[in-house]
mmCIF file of C-alpha atoms in Angstrom:
data_model
loop_
_atom_site.group_PDB
_atom_site.id
_atom_site.type_symbol
_atom_site.label_atom_id
_atom_site.label_comp_id
_atom_site.label_asym_id
_atom_site.label_seq_id
_atom_site.Cartn_x
_atom_site.Cartn_y
_atom_site.Cartn_z
ATOM 1 C CA MET A 236 141.738 -47.991 56.720
ATOM 2 C CA SER A 237 137.981 -49.095 57.261
ATOM 3 C CA VAL A 238 136.741 -49.830 60.656
ATOM 4 C CA PRO A 239 134.848 -53.108 61.019
ATOM 5 C CA ASP A 240 131.376 -52.950 62.142
ATOM 6 C CA ASN A 241 129.893 -55.265 64.904
ATOM 7 C CA GLN A 242 128.887 -57.886 62.499
ATOM 8 C CA ASP A 243 132.350 -57.846 60.996
ATOM 9 C CA VAL A 244 134.036 -58.350 64.272
ATOM 10 C CA SER A 245 131.457 -61.079 65.207
ATOM 11 C CA LEU A 246 132.295 -62.910 61.843
ATOM 12 C CA LEU A 247 136.154 -62.465 62.439
ATOM 13 C CA ALA A 248 135.560 -63.895 65.937
ATOM 14 C CA VAL A 249 134.130 -67.037 64.402
ATOM 15 C CA ASP A 250 137.015 -67.381 61.868
ATOM 16 C CA ALA A 251 139.437 -66.791 64.695
ATOM 17 C CA ILE A 252 137.841 -69.792 66.641
ATOM 18 C CA THR A 253 137.654 -71.941 63.676
ATOM 19 C CA PHE A 254 140.953 -71.262 61.937
ATOM 20 C CA ARG A 255 143.517 -70.002 64.561
ATOM 21 C CA HIS A 256 142.503 -71.674 67.720
ATOM 22 C CA GLY A 257 141.824 -75.223 66.771
ATOM 23 C CA PHE A 258 137.906 -75.313 66.428
ATOM 24 C CA THR A 259 136.115 -77.034 63.588
ATOM 25 C CA ARG A 260 132.607 -76.370 62.523
ATOM 26 C CA ARG A 261 130.561 -79.369 63.105
ATOM 27 C CA THR A 262 127.167 -80.197 61.568
ATOM 28 C CA ASN A 263 125.001 -83.252 61.341
ATOM 29 C CA VAL A 264 125.564 -86.261 59.079
ATOM 30 C CA SER A 265 123.958 -84.395 55.962
ATOM 31 C CA GLY A 266 126.635 -81.782 56.299
ATOM 32 C CA GLU A 267 124.055 -79.186 56.935
ATOM 33 C CA LEU A 268 122.410 -77.681 60.119
ATOM 34 C CA SER A 269 118.867 -79.057 60.483
ATOM 35 C CA SER A 270 116.136 -76.698 61.500
ATOM 36 C CA ARG A 271 112.565 -76.606 62.891
ATOM 37 C CA VAL A 272 109.831 -74.098 62.037
ATOM 38 C CA THR A 273 108.392 -71.990 64.922
ATOM 39 C CA ALA A 274 104.684 -71.498 65.409
ATOM 40 C CA ASP A 275 104.950 -68.042 63.499
ATOM 41 C CA GLY A 276 106.965 -69.432 60.526
ATOM 42 C CA GLY A 277 110.313 -68.502 61.624
ATOM 43 C CA GLN A 278 113.261 -71.060 61.771
ATOM 44 C CA LYS A 279 115.196 -72.488 64.857
ATOM 45 C CA VAL A 280 118.670 -74.002 63.850
ATOM 46 C CA SER A 281 119.628 -77.215 65.445
ATOM 47 C CA GLY A 282 121.808 -80.355 65.324
ATOM 48 C CA SER A 283 120.305 -83.530 64.542
ATOM 49 C CA LYS A 284 119.583 -85.915 67.582
ATOM 50 C CA HIS A 285 122.529 -88.203 67.383
ATOM 51 C CA ASP A 286 125.203 -85.686 66.007
ATOM 52 C CA THR A 287 127.499 -83.036 67.171
ATOM 53 C CA ALA A 288 125.996 -79.734 67.490
ATOM 54 C CA ASP A 289 128.578 -76.859 68.635
ATOM 55 C CA GLY A 290 126.942 -74.007 70.887
ATOM 56 C CA VAL A 291 128.374 -70.719 72.485
ATOM 57 C CA TRP A 292 127.870 -70.200 76.352
ATOM 58 C CA CYS A 293 126.881 -66.625 76.980
ATOM 59 C CA VAL A 294 127.563 -64.898 80.166
ATOM 60 C CA LEU A 295 127.856 -61.180 79.499
ATOM 61 C CA GLY A 296 124.092 -60.477 79.587
ATOM 62 C CA GLU A 297 124.341 -58.478 76.547
ATOM 63 C CA PRO A 298 121.479 -58.836 73.922
ATOM 64 C CA ARG A 299 123.129 -57.233 70.946
ATOM 65 C CA THR A 300 126.255 -59.389 71.464
ATOM 66 C CA VAL A 301 124.078 -62.539 71.425
ATOM 67 C CA ALA A 302 122.031 -61.453 68.474
ATOM 68 C CA GLN A 303 125.369 -61.065 66.572
ATOM 69 C CA ILE A 304 126.642 -64.494 67.797
ATOM 70 C CA GLY A 305 123.141 -66.073 66.804
ATOM 71 C CA GLN A 306 124.116 -65.013 63.066
ATOM 72 C CA SER A 307 127.410 -66.872 62.950
ATOM 73 C CA GLY A 308 126.273 -70.236 62.354
ATOM 74 C CA PHE A 309 126.445 -71.875 65.855
ATOM 75 C CA ALA A 310 123.682 -74.650 66.514
ATOM 76 C CA TRP A 311 122.572 -73.343 69.785
ATOM 77 C CA ILE A 312 123.259 -70.621 72.228
ATOM 78 C CA GLY A 313 123.371 -71.140 76.090
ATOM 79 C CA LEU A 314 122.354 -68.095 78.243
ATOM 80 C CA ASP A 315 123.544 -68.356 81.908
ATOM 81 C CA MET A 316 121.339 -67.094 84.458
ATOM 82 C CA GLN A 317 123.210 -69.000 87.346
ATOM 83 C CA HIS A 318 126.847 -67.825 86.889
ATOM 84 C CA GLY A 319 126.323 -65.334 84.078
ATOM 85 C CA ALA A 320 125.090 -61.716 83.913
ATOM 86 C CA PHE A 321 121.512 -62.501 82.661
ATOM 87 C CA ASP A 322 118.721 -61.325 84.757
ATOM 88 C CA ASP A 323 114.951 -61.248 83.706
ATOM 89 C CA THR A 324 115.325 -57.905 82.080
ATOM 90 C CA SER A 325 118.296 -58.836 79.889
ATOM 91 C CA LEU A 326 116.805 -62.262 79.128
ATOM 92 C CA MET A 327 113.863 -60.584 77.695
ATOM 93 C CA SER A 328 115.729 -58.205 75.588
ATOM 94 C CA THR A 329 117.900 -61.010 74.374
ATOM 95 C CA MET A 330 114.940 -62.941 73.283
ATOM 96 C CA GLN A 331 113.376 -60.020 71.499
ATOM 97 C CA MET A 332 116.616 -59.262 69.489
ATOM 98 C CA LEU A 333 116.959 -63.081 68.442
ATOM 99 C CA SER A 334 113.284 -62.994 67.234
ATOM 100 C CA THR A 335 114.153 -60.564 64.684
ATOM 101 C CA LEU A 336 116.670 -62.933 63.001
ATOM 102 C CA PRO A 337 115.521 -64.695 59.744
ATOM 103 C CA GLN A 338 117.020 -67.820 61.135
ATOM 104 C CA SER A 339 118.185 -68.220 64.758
ATOM 105 C CA PRO A 340 119.830 -70.891 66.844
ATOM 106 C CA MET A 341 118.045 -72.921 69.351
ATOM 107 C CA VAL A 342 118.174 -71.001 72.825
ATOM 108 C CA ALA A 343 118.923 -72.885 75.908
ATOM 109 C CA VAL A 344 118.497 -71.052 79.312
ATOM 110 C CA ARG A 345 120.468 -72.249 82.416
ATOM 111 C CA VAL A 346 118.262 -71.062 85.296
ATOM 112 C CA ALA A 347 119.691 -70.306 88.552
ATOM 113 C CA GLU A 348 118.024 -73.230 90.443
ATOM 114 C CA LEU A 349 115.440 -75.771 90.283
ATOM 115 C CA SER A 350 112.406 -73.772 90.716
ATOM 116 C CA ASP A 351 108.994 -73.829 89.073
ATOM 117 C CA ALA A 352 108.897 -69.980 88.822
ATOM 118 C CA ARG A 353 112.483 -69.774 87.235
ATOM 119 C CA ILE A 354 111.883 -72.768 84.760
ATOM 120 C CA GLY A 355 108.488 -71.223 83.802
ATOM 121 C CA ARG A 356 109.572 -67.833 83.295
ATOM 122 C CA ALA A 357 112.589 -68.906 81.006
ATOM 123 C CA LEU A 358 110.155 -70.743 78.915
ATOM 124 C CA ASP A 359 107.600 -67.965 78.974
ATOM 125 C CA LEU A 360 110.264 -65.586 77.403
ATOM 126 C CA GLY A 361 110.692 -68.143 74.511
ATOM 127 C CA ALA A 362 113.440 -70.496 75.547
ATOM 128 C CA ASP A 363 113.624 -73.705 73.533
ATOM 129 C CA ILE A 364 115.555 -75.539 76.159
ATOM 130 C CA VAL A 365 115.857 -75.165 79.916
ATOM 131 C CA ILE A 366 119.026 -76.364 81.668
ATOM 132 C CA VAL A 367 118.477 -77.191 85.357
ATOM 133 C CA PRO A 368 121.651 -77.253 87.528
ATOM 134 C CA MET A 369 122.428 -79.511 90.312
ATOM 135 C CA ILE A 370 120.077 -82.421 89.666
ATOM 136 C CA GLU A 371 121.083 -85.441 91.938
ATOM 137 C CA THR A 372 117.870 -87.399 92.325
ATOM 138 C CA VAL A 373 115.020 -88.913 90.224
ATOM 139 C CA GLU A 374 112.581 -86.766 92.250
ATOM 140 C CA GLN A 375 114.272 -83.501 91.321
ATOM 141 C CA ALA A 376 114.389 -84.409 87.758
ATOM 142 C CA GLN A 377 110.555 -85.208 87.916
ATOM 143 C CA GLN A 378 110.247 -81.740 89.542
ATOM 144 C CA ALA A 379 112.112 -80.029 86.694
ATOM 145 C CA VAL A 380 109.989 -81.723 84.095
ATOM 146 C CA ALA A 381 106.731 -80.953 85.694
ATOM 147 C CA ALA A 382 107.846 -77.283 85.943
ATOM 148 C CA ALA A 383 108.480 -77.130 82.147
ATOM 149 C CA ASP A 384 105.157 -78.895 81.071
ATOM 150 C CA TYR A 385 101.546 -77.799 81.254
ATOM 151 C CA PRO A 386 98.792 -80.020 83.029
ATOM 152 C CA PRO A 387 97.738 -82.604 82.842
ATOM 153 C CA ASN A 388 101.494 -83.844 82.570
ATOM 154 C CA GLY A 389 103.079 -80.929 84.509
ATOM 155 C CA ARG A 390 102.297 -77.906 86.659
ATOM 156 C CA ARG A 391 103.330 -74.949 84.376
ATOM 157 C CA SER A 392 101.154 -72.023 84.550
ATOM 158 C CA TRP A 393 100.263 -70.425 81.101
ATOM 159 C CA GLY A 394 101.800 -66.875 80.378
ATOM 160 C CA SER A 395 103.657 -66.967 77.332
ATOM 161 C CA LEU A 396 105.232 -63.642 76.330
ATOM 162 C CA VAL A 397 106.498 -63.975 72.972
ATOM 163 C CA SER A 398 103.374 -62.623 71.558
ATOM 164 C CA GLN A 399 104.529 -59.193 72.842
ATOM 165 C CA TRP A 400 107.105 -58.992 70.154
ATOM 166 C CA GLY A 401 105.318 -60.434 67.354
ATOM 167 C CA HIS A 402 105.565 -64.152 67.682
ATOM 168 C CA VAL A 403 102.598 -66.641 67.872
ATOM 169 C CA ALA A 404 102.756 -68.417 71.323
ATOM 170 C CA PRO A 405 102.444 -72.089 70.996
ATOM 171 C CA THR A 406 99.353 -73.577 72.568
ATOM 172 C CA PRO A 407 100.002 -75.590 75.778
ATOM 173 C CA ALA A 408 99.183 -78.939 73.629
ATOM 174 C CA ALA A 409 101.820 -77.965 71.039
ATOM 175 C CA SER A 410 104.458 -76.455 73.460
ATOM 176 C CA ASN A 411 107.388 -78.885 73.554
ATOM 177 C CA PRO A 412 110.327 -77.475 75.533
ATOM 178 C CA GLU A 413 113.413 -79.765 76.263
ATOM 179 C CA VAL A 414 114.609 -80.168 79.796
ATOM 180 C CA TRP A 415 118.221 -80.814 80.261
ATOM 181 C CA VAL A 416 119.247 -81.815 83.703
ATOM 182 C CA MET A 417 122.898 -81.146 84.888
ATOM 183 C CA LEU A 418 124.736 -83.964 86.700
ATOM 184 C CA GLU A 419 127.752 -82.265 88.259
ATOM 185 C CA THR A 420 128.033 -83.964 91.765
ATOM 186 C CA PRO A 421 128.936 -87.515 92.774
ATOM 187 C CA ALA A 422 125.438 -88.123 93.800
ATOM 188 C CA GLY A 423 124.213 -87.228 90.391
ATOM 189 C CA VAL A 424 126.640 -89.387 88.594
ATOM 190 C CA GLU A 425 125.744 -92.540 90.822
ATOM 191 C CA ALA A 426 122.037 -91.706 89.992
ATOM 192 C CA ALA A 427 122.605 -90.966 86.337
ATOM 193 C CA GLU A 428 120.702 -93.748 84.640
ATOM 194 C CA GLU A 429 117.515 -93.285 86.963
ATOM 195 C CA ILE A 430 117.665 -89.676 86.616
ATOM 196 C CA LEU A 431 117.910 -89.781 82.635
ATOM 197 C CA ALA A 432 115.093 -92.496 82.588
ATOM 198 C CA VAL A 433 112.709 -89.961 83.883
ATOM 199 C CA PRO A 434 110.103 -89.193 81.098
ATOM 200 C CA GLY A 435 110.389 -85.724 79.745
ATOM 201 C CA VAL A 436 114.212 -85.285 80.503
ATOM 202 C CA ALA A 437 115.642 -84.727 76.938
ATOM 203 C CA ALA A 438 119.269 -84.615 77.756
ATOM 204 C CA VAL A 439 122.091 -84.604 80.363
ATOM 205 C CA PHE A 440 124.296 -81.499 80.333
ATOM 206 C CA VAL A 441 127.606 -81.729 82.297
ATOM 207 C CA GLY A 442 129.474 -78.965 83.986
ATOM 208 C CA PRO A 443 132.866 -80.456 84.250
ATOM 209 C CA PHE A 444 134.197 -77.815 86.643
ATOM 210 C CA ASP A 445 131.732 -78.195 89.428
ATOM 211 C CA LEU A 446 131.833 -82.088 88.799
ATOM 212 C CA ALA A 447 135.799 -81.903 89.166
ATOM 213 C CA ILE A 448 135.232 -79.838 92.373
ATOM 214 C CA GLY A 449 132.714 -82.469 93.710
ATOM 215 C CA LEU A 450 134.971 -85.466 93.018
ATOM 216 C CA GLY A 451 138.183 -83.594 94.426
ATOM 217 C CA VAL A 452 140.132 -83.822 91.111
ATOM 218 C CA ASP A 453 141.487 -81.239 88.715
ATOM 219 C CA VAL A 454 138.898 -80.640 85.587
ATOM 220 C CA THR A 455 141.939 -81.815 83.455
ATOM 221 C CA ASP A 456 142.183 -85.177 84.956
ATOM 222 C CA LEU A 457 138.436 -85.628 84.978
ATOM 223 C CA LEU A 458 138.420 -85.139 81.183
ATOM 224 C CA LYS A 459 141.569 -87.559 80.703
ATOM 225 C CA ALA A 460 139.679 -90.243 82.752
ATOM 226 C CA GLN A 461 137.889 -92.128 79.858
ATOM 227 C CA HIS A 462 137.785 -95.593 81.063
ATOM 228 C CA ALA A 463 134.034 -97.153 81.158
ATOM 229 C CA ASP A 464 133.894 -96.768 84.945
ATOM 230 C CA ASP A 465 135.124 -93.161 85.023
ATOM 231 C CA PRO A 466 132.492 -90.379 85.566
ATOM 232 C CA LEU A 467 132.074 -88.811 82.358
ATOM 233 C CA PRO A 468 132.102 -92.170 80.231
ATOM 234 C CA ARG A 469 129.639 -93.384 82.924
ATOM 235 C CA ILE A 470 127.237 -90.404 82.383
ATOM 236 C CA VAL A 471 127.457 -91.027 78.535
ATOM 237 C CA ALA A 472 126.784 -94.715 78.660
ATOM 238 C CA ALA A 473 123.691 -93.899 80.967
ATOM 239 C CA ALA A 474 122.432 -91.452 78.356
ATOM 240 C CA ARG A 475 122.773 -93.968 75.522
ATOM 241 C CA ARG A 476 120.957 -96.642 77.451
ATOM 242 C CA THR A 477 118.135 -94.356 78.190
ATOM 243 C CA GLN A 478 118.218 -92.824 74.507
ATOM 244 C CA LYS A 479 118.896 -89.270 75.751
ATOM 245 C CA GLN A 480 121.054 -86.494 74.220
ATOM 246 C CA THR A 481 124.426 -85.561 75.914
ATOM 247 C CA GLY A 482 125.805 -81.800 76.311
ATOM 248 C CA ALA A 483 128.479 -80.447 78.217
ATOM 249 C CA PHE A 484 130.315 -77.138 78.755
ATOM 250 C CA ALA A 485 133.938 -76.774 77.281
ATOM 251 C CA GLY A 486 134.751 -73.235 76.700
ATOM 252 C CA ASP A 487 137.908 -74.031 74.572
ATOM 253 C CA PRO A 488 138.934 -76.183 71.881
ATOM 254 C CA THR A 489 141.111 -78.624 73.994
ATOM 255 C CA ARG A 490 138.243 -79.551 76.479
ATOM 256 C CA ALA A 491 135.625 -79.682 73.559
ATOM 257 C CA GLU A 492 137.647 -82.205 71.750
ATOM 258 C CA ALA A 493 138.131 -84.288 74.791
ATOM 259 C CA LEU A 494 134.273 -84.197 75.733
ATOM 260 C CA ARG A 495 133.570 -85.107 72.138
ATOM 261 C CA SER A 496 135.888 -88.124 72.252
ATOM 262 C CA ILE A 497 134.029 -89.268 75.378
ATOM 263 C CA GLY A 498 130.762 -89.091 73.545
ATOM 264 C CA PHE A 499 129.156 -85.593 74.326
ATOM 265 C CA SER A 500 127.428 -84.240 71.088
ATOM 266 C CA ARG A 501 126.134 -80.864 72.257
ATOM 267 C CA VAL A 502 129.128 -79.103 73.532
ATOM 268 C CA ALA A 503 129.607 -75.440 74.320
ATOM 269 C CA VAL A 504 132.817 -74.816 72.439
ATOM 270 C CA ALA A 505 133.206 -71.072 73.559
ATOM 271 C CA THR A 506 132.062 -68.164 75.539
ATOM 272 C CA ASP A 507 130.717 -64.890 74.413
ATOM 273 C CA SER A 508 133.574 -63.118 76.060
ATOM 274 C CA ALA A 509 136.142 -65.427 74.441
ATOM 275 C CA LEU A 510 134.579 -64.693 71.106
ATOM 276 C CA LEU A 511 134.949 -60.853 71.523
ATOM 277 C CA ALA A 512 138.569 -61.226 72.601
ATOM 278 C CA LEU A 513 139.420 -63.555 69.812
ATOM 279 C CA GLY A 514 137.558 -61.231 67.251
ATOM 280 C CA ALA A 515 139.537 -58.128 68.756
ATOM 281 C CA ALA A 516 142.952 -59.976 68.608
ATOM 282 C CA SER A 517 141.997 -61.054 64.984
ATOM 283 C CA VAL A 518 141.303 -57.367 64.004
ATOM 284 C CA LEU A 519 144.552 -56.086 65.673
ATOM 285 C CA GLY A 520 146.742 -59.015 64.279
ATOM 286 C CA HIS A 521 147.408 -60.171 67.839
ATOM 287 C CA ASP A 522 147.257 -63.604 69.552
ATOM 288 C CA ALA A 523 144.700 -63.644 72.296
ATOM 289 C CA GLY A 524 147.022 -66.076 74.016
ATOM 290 C CA THR A 525 146.267 -67.349 77.497
ATOM 291 C CA THR A 526 144.373 -64.394 78.565
ATOM 292 C CA LEU A 527 141.167 -65.740 77.438
ATOM 293 C CA ARG A 528 138.529 -66.405 80.162
ATOM 294 C CA THR A 529 136.893 -69.699 78.775
ATOM 295 C CA TYR A 530 134.776 -70.631 81.829
#
């Protein structure tokens, strides 16, 4: 009996997600993933602006695992520096590993807090998208945008590190990072349209667990509440009125479908730890069952 290598296990994990646990691969309307060319000629895969683009939320802080997932066809990868194991060292190693791929997904980094230093550092290391948690006011959204942009529009300091692993750093004028603001409190929901109208905010990203805690409801009930005046539909409506993208963390197929039905297009459909568990279960012929950690 041959033993699968790491890439085989990674691909088996994706197949397990796709065929055994209810996920469907989602692409843009043309049936293909779109891409953009980086400054040094590489390609970043992304979804189209108005269509679904499945992502993976990575919390393990393991660069090689992320690189394997990066070859599996997902449109974007989220690296969690708030509640995950990623720190500055593991983030740098991960970005270096991803830079070796001929075609890699868009990389979103959730920083630990609203901080000029943390936002700038994630972008210096090559993040395409920075996700900023706990945004509740227009002023906080403006601060996040300013931290991600160079003068005269912002206050980010120049210091890109991607040239250290052979990439060409974009000039300040050509730099175009996306800022996704997290609305995960009642105050954030109330101010959603004003926050998303801030120039430079590219998308809203919802953490349903924190939002459910803040609202005093169960996350399942939050996802079931799909009337126009309920919290999640209100956020989607605000994004549509301001012509901004919508994203959310799901972590499993049931929550992913619920979020899509509400109107969220950039959904983190699984975690890296869940993919590993599903891949192992597939190799062993077991059902991963309810033991998966999907949040």
